[in-house]
CSV table of C-alpha atoms and ligand atoms in Angstrom, one decimal:
chain,number,residue,atom,x,y,z
A,290,MET,CA,-149.7,-129.2,37.5
A,291,THR,CA,-148.1,-125.8,37.7
A,292,PRO,CA,-149.9,-123.0,39.4
A,293,PHE,CA,-150.4,-121.2,36.0
A,294,ASP,CA,-151.7,-122.1,32.6
A,295,THR,CA,-148.1,-121.8,30.8
A,296,GLU,CA,-149.7,-121.9,27.6
A,297,ILE,CA,-151.2,-118.5,28.2
A,298,THR,CA,-148.4,-116.7,30.3
A,299,ASP,CA,-145.9,-118.1,27.9
A,300,ARG,CA,-147.9,-116.5,25.0
A,301,LEU,CA,-148.1,-113.3,26.7
A,302,LEU,CA,-144.2,-113.3,27.6
A,303,SER,CA,-143.5,-114.1,23.9
A,304,THR,CA,-145.6,-111.8,22.0
A,305,THR,CA,-145.4,-108.5,24.0
A,306,ARG,CA,-143.8,-106.7,21.3
A,307,SER,CA,-143.0,-103.0,20.5
A,308,VAL,CA,-146.0,-102.2,18.6
A,309,ARG,CA,-146.1,-99.1,16.2
A,310,ARG,CA,-147.8,-99.7,13.3
A,311,ARG,CA,-151.2,-101.4,15.0
A,312,LEU,CA,-152.1,-98.6,17.4
A,313,ASP,CA,-155.6,-97.4,17.5
A,314,PHE,CA,-155.1,-93.7,17.4
A,315,ASP,CA,-158.5,-92.9,17.5
A,316,ARG,CA,-159.6,-94.6,20.6
A,317,ALA,CA,-158.8,-92.9,24.1
A,318,VAL,CA,-157.3,-95.1,26.8
A,319,ASP,CA,-159.7,-95.8,29.6
A,320,PRO,CA,-157.7,-94.2,32.9
A,321,GLU,CA,-158.9,-97.0,34.9
A,322,ILE,CA,-157.1,-99.6,32.9
A,323,LEU,CA,-154.0,-97.5,33.1
A,324,GLN,CA,-154.4,-97.6,36.7
A,325,GLU,CA,-155.1,-101.1,36.9
A,326,CYS,CA,-151.9,-101.9,35.1
A,327,LEU,CA,-149.7,-99.6,37.2
A,328,GLY,CA,-151.0,-101.5,40.2
A,329,LEU,CA,-149.9,-104.5,38.8
A,330,ALA,CA,-146.5,-102.9,37.8
A,331,SER,CA,-145.9,-101.8,41.5
A,332,TYR,CA,-145.8,-105.6,42.5
A,333,ALA,CA,-142.5,-105.4,40.7
A,334,PRO,CA,-139.0,-105.9,42.6
A,335,ASN,CA,-137.2,-102.6,43.5
A,336,ALA,CA,-134.0,-101.8,45.5
A,337,SER,CA,-134.9,-101.6,49.2
A,338,ASN,CA,-138.5,-101.5,48.5
A,339,ALA,CA,-138.6,-98.1,48.6
A,340,GLN,CA,-140.7,-97.7,45.7
A,341,ASP,CA,-139.4,-94.1,44.7
A,342,TRP,CA,-141.3,-94.6,41.3
A,343,ARG,CA,-143.7,-91.9,39.9
A,344,TRP,CA,-145.7,-92.5,36.4
A,345,VAL,CA,-146.5,-89.3,34.7
A,346,ILE,CA,-149.7,-90.1,32.5
A,347,VAL,CA,-150.2,-87.5,29.6
A,348,THR,CA,-153.2,-87.5,27.7
A,349,ASP,CA,-153.5,-83.9,27.1
A,350,PRO,CA,-153.2,-83.0,23.4
A,351,GLU,CA,-151.1,-80.0,23.9
A,352,SER,CA,-148.4,-81.6,26.0
A,353,ARG,CA,-148.2,-84.7,23.9
A,354,ALA,CA,-147.6,-82.6,20.7
A,355,ALA,CA,-145.0,-80.9,22.5
A,356,ILE,CA,-143.2,-84.2,23.6
A,357,ALA,CA,-143.5,-85.7,20.1
A,358,ASP,CA,-141.8,-82.6,18.7
A,359,HIS,CA,-138.8,-83.6,21.3
A,360,TYR,CA,-139.1,-87.2,20.3
A,361,ARG,CA,-138.9,-86.6,16.7
A,362,ALA,CA,-136.2,-84.4,17.0
A,363,GLY,CA,-134.4,-87.2,19.0
A,364,ILE,CA,-135.2,-90.1,16.7
A,365,VAL,CA,-136.0,-89.0,13.2
A,366,PRO,CA,-132.1,-88.1,12.2
A,367,PRO,CA,-130.2,-90.8,13.3
A,368,MET,CA,-133.0,-93.4,12.4
A,369,GLU,CA,-132.9,-92.0,8.9
A,370,GLU,CA,-129.2,-92.5,8.7
A,371,LEU,CA,-129.7,-96.0,10.0
A,372,LEU,CA,-132.5,-96.9,7.3
A,373,GLU,CA,-130.1,-95.8,4.6
A,374,ARG,CA,-127.4,-97.9,5.8
A,375,ARG,CA,-129.6,-100.7,6.2
A,376,GLN,CA,-131.1,-100.3,2.8
A,377,ALA,CA,-127.6,-100.4,1.3
A,378,ASP,CA,-126.8,-103.5,3.2
A,379,GLY,CA,-129.9,-105.2,2.0
A,380,ASP,CA,-131.0,-105.9,5.5
A,381,ALA,CA,-134.7,-106.4,5.0
A,382,ALA,CA,-135.5,-106.9,8.7
A,383,GLY,CA,-133.7,-103.9,9.6
A,384,VAL,CA,-135.2,-101.7,7.1
A,385,ARG,CA,-138.8,-102.9,8.5
A,386,HIS,CA,-137.7,-102.0,11.9
A,387,SER,CA,-136.4,-98.4,10.9
A,388,GLU,CA,-139.5,-97.8,9.0
A,389,ALA,CA,-141.8,-98.8,11.6
A,390,VAL,CA,-139.9,-96.5,14.3
A,391,LEU,CA,-140.4,-93.5,11.8
A,392,TYR,CA,-143.7,-94.2,11.3
A,393,LEU,CA,-144.4,-94.1,15.0
A,394,ALA,CA,-142.1,-90.8,15.3
A,395,GLU,CA,-144.7,-89.4,12.7
A,396,ARG,CA,-147.6,-90.3,14.4
A,397,PHE,CA,-146.5,-89.6,18.0
A,398,HIS,CA,-148.7,-86.8,19.0
A,399,GLU,CA,-151.9,-89.0,18.0
A,400,VAL,CA,-150.9,-91.8,20.6
A,401,PRO,CA,-153.7,-91.4,23.3
A,402,ALA,CA,-151.6,-91.7,26.3
A,403,LEU,CA,-147.8,-91.1,26.7
A,404,VAL,CA,-146.6,-92.8,30.3
A,405,ILE,CA,-143.3,-91.5,31.7
A,406,PRO,CA,-141.9,-93.7,34.4
A,407,CYS,CA,-139.8,-91.9,36.8
A,408,ILE,CA,-137.5,-92.9,39.5
A,409,GLN,CA,-135.9,-90.7,42.5
A,410,GLY,CA,-132.3,-90.2,42.1
A,411,GLN,CA,-129.9,-88.5,40.4
A,412,LEU,CA,-127.2,-89.6,37.4
A,413,ASP,CA,-123.6,-89.2,38.5
A,414,PRO,CA,-120.4,-90.4,36.5
A,415,ASP,CA,-118.9,-91.0,39.9
A,416,LEU,CA,-121.5,-93.4,41.1
A,417,GLU,CA,-120.7,-97.1,41.7
A,418,LEU,CA,-122.1,-99.3,39.1
A,419,ALA,CA,-124.0,-101.2,41.7
A,420,TRP,CA,-126.0,-97.6,42.5
A,421,THR,CA,-126.5,-96.7,39.1
A,422,THR,CA,-127.9,-100.4,38.7
A,423,SER,CA,-130.3,-100.0,41.6
A,424,LEU,CA,-131.5,-96.9,40.1
A,425,PHE,CA,-132.8,-97.9,36.8
A,426,GLY,CA,-133.3,-101.5,38.4
A,427,SER,CA,-135.8,-100.1,40.6
A,428,ILE,CA,-138.1,-99.0,37.7
A,429,LEU,CA,-137.2,-101.0,34.6
A,430,PRO,CA,-138.8,-104.4,35.9
A,431,ALA,CA,-142.1,-102.4,36.7
A,432,VAL,CA,-142.0,-101.0,33.4
A,433,TRP,CA,-142.0,-104.4,31.8
A,434,SER,CA,-144.8,-105.5,34.2
A,435,PHE,CA,-146.7,-102.4,32.8
A,436,GLN,CA,-146.6,-103.5,29.2
A,437,LEU,CA,-147.3,-106.9,29.8
A,438,ALA,CA,-150.5,-106.0,31.8
A,439,LEU,CA,-151.5,-103.7,29.1
A,440,HIS,CA,-151.0,-106.5,26.2
A,441,SER,CA,-153.1,-108.8,28.4
A,442,ARG,CA,-155.8,-106.4,28.3
A,443,GLY,CA,-155.8,-105.6,24.6
A,444,LEU,CA,-153.3,-102.7,24.5
A,445,ALA,CA,-150.1,-102.1,22.9
A,446,SER,CA,-147.0,-100.1,23.8
A,447,THR,CA,-143.2,-99.7,22.9
A,448,PHE,CA,-140.4,-99.0,25.1
A,449,THR,CA,-138.9,-96.0,24.0
A,450,THR,CA,-135.9,-93.4,25.0
A,451,ALA,CA,-135.5,-90.8,22.4
A,452,HIS,CA,-137.2,-88.1,24.2
A,453,LEU,CA,-134.8,-88.4,26.9
A,454,LEU,CA,-132.6,-86.4,24.8
A,455,ALA,CA,-134.7,-83.4,25.7
A,456,ALA,CA,-135.6,-84.7,29.1
A,457,ASP,CA,-134.8,-81.2,30.9
A,458,GLU,CA,-137.5,-79.8,28.4
A,459,VAL,CA,-140.2,-82.6,29.2
A,460,ALA,CA,-139.3,-82.1,32.9
A,461,ALA,CA,-140.0,-78.4,32.5
A,462,LEU,CA,-143.2,-79.1,30.6
A,463,LEU,CA,-144.6,-81.6,33.0
A,464,ASP,CA,-143.3,-80.0,36.2
A,465,ILE,CA,-141.4,-83.4,37.3
A,466,PRO,CA,-138.9,-82.5,40.0
A,467,ASP,CA,-135.2,-82.2,39.8
A,468,ASP,CA,-134.5,-84.8,42.1
A,469,TYR,CA,-136.7,-87.4,39.8
A,470,LEU,CA,-135.0,-89.0,36.6
A,471,GLN,CA,-137.3,-89.7,33.7
A,472,THR,CA,-136.3,-93.5,32.4
A,473,CYS,CA,-138.3,-94.0,29.3
A,474,LEU,CA,-141.6,-93.3,27.6
A,475,ILE,CA,-144.3,-95.8,27.0
A,476,PRO,CA,-147.1,-94.9,24.4
A,477,VAL,CA,-149.9,-96.8,24.9
A,478,ALA,CA,-152.9,-97.1,22.8
A,479,TYR,CA,-155.7,-100.0,22.1
A,480,LEU,CA,-153.9,-102.6,19.8
A,481,LEU,CA,-155.4,-103.1,16.2
A,482,GLY,CA,-156.1,-106.5,14.8
A,483,ASP,CA,-155.0,-109.8,15.8
A,484,ASP,CA,-152.6,-110.8,18.6
A,485,LEU,CA,-148.9,-110.3,18.4
A,486,LYS,CA,-146.4,-113.2,16.9
A,487,PRO,CA,-143.2,-114.0,18.7
A,488,PRO,CA,-140.4,-112.0,17.5
A,489,ALA,CA,-136.7,-113.6,16.0
A,490,ARG,CA,-134.3,-113.4,18.6
A,491,ARG,CA,-130.6,-115.0,18.5
A,492,ASP,CA,-130.1,-118.6,19.6
A,493,LEU,CA,-129.8,-119.6,23.1
A,494,ASP,CA,-126.6,-121.2,22.5
A,495,GLU,CA,-125.0,-117.9,21.6
A,496,ILE,CA,-126.2,-116.2,24.4
A,497,ILE,CA,-126.2,-118.4,27.4
A,498,ALA,CA,-122.7,-119.6,29.3
A,499,TRP,CA,-122.7,-122.3,31.5
A,500,ASN,CA,-120.2,-121.8,34.3
A,501,ARG,CA,-117.8,-119.7,32.7
A,502,TRP,CA,-117.8,-117.1,29.9
A,503,ALA,CA,-117.6,-119.1,26.6
B,726,FMN,C1,-133.4,-99.2,26.0
B,726,FMN,C2,-134.4,-99.5,24.9
B,726,FMN,C3,-134.4,-98.2,24.1
B,726,FMN,C4,-135.5,-98.1,22.9
B,726,FMN,N1,-135.9,-97.1,22.2
B,726,FMN,C5,-136.9,-96.9,21.4
B,726,FMN,C6,-137.0,-95.6,20.8
B,726,FMN,O1,-136.7,-94.6,21.0
B,726,FMN,N2,-138.1,-96.1,19.9
B,726,FMN,C7,-138.7,-97.0,19.3
B,726,FMN,O2,-139.6,-96.9,18.5
B,726,FMN,N3,-138.4,-98.0,19.8
B,726,FMN,C8,-137.6,-98.2,20.8
B,726,FMN,N4,-137.0,-99.4,21.5
B,726,FMN,C9,-137.6,-100.4,21.2
B,726,FMN,C10,-136.9,-101.4,20.3
B,726,FMN,O3,-136.4,-101.1,19.1
B,726,FMN,C11,-137.5,-102.9,20.2
B,726,FMN,O4,-137.8,-103.7,21.6
B,726,FMN,C12,-136.4,-103.9,19.5
B,726,FMN,O5,-136.5,-103.5,18.1
B,726,FMN,C13,-137.1,-105.4,19.7
B,726,FMN,O6,-138.4,-105.3,18.8
B,726,FMN,P1,-139.6,-106.0,19.8
B,726,FMN,O7,-139.6,-105.0,21.1
B,726,FMN,O8,-141.1,-106.0,18.8
B,726,FMN,O9,-139.5,-107.5,20.1
B,726,FMN,C14,-136.4,-99.2,22.6
B,726,FMN,C15,-136.1,-100.3,23.3
B,726,FMN,C16,-135.1,-100.5,24.4
B,726,FMN,C17,-135.0,-101.8,25.4
């Protein structure tokens, strides 16, 4: 007997997907649910338990529109190029991915809540790998917990990074102080339709090495 119903927890872990086409753009996200999910996210590991994370939740339509413009500028040109290559290669799964990414980009301003997880710290090319990893490692596990908690409550999200190409402009827009790094942006909406299916992934044999790299 395990302390959890693993049928349910495994389903949550294997079906928490990037959702782009099945977002309910017409339903505002309940602020209490966002708080509850961020409360659960705050149990995630973080270096020295400093908890130097901050979460900026953007629901105001004007700010969402401005962020969406930056997001599109970052993702549309490279994704259109990738789509063309994928079409030429006959890569059907790749084409579906690119088209879904472009669909979300087009409607980004309509996503009811944009959540920007930030961590206190600075990126420095001279910083040791250990400290750079500590910086991102002190927020990204919490981001994933947040996404899991959202999914378990019937909401959907996608881990995105494209707006970071205009991180300075978005920081200015939202008054994010200089000593905080934006690490990603999670668009959040209610999930439309039935639950999600596990995605295709590489075989474990291909990705796991026992005792020595192989
Ligand atoms: C570091 C990182 C950056 C990503 N950036 C974006 C992004 O800017 N826009 C987007 O639509 N998806 C983005 N994704 C989502 C990936 O495309 C997605 O996780 C991947 O295709 C696997 O699909 P799945 O999450 O549904 O299993 C990003 C994911 C990661 C981990």
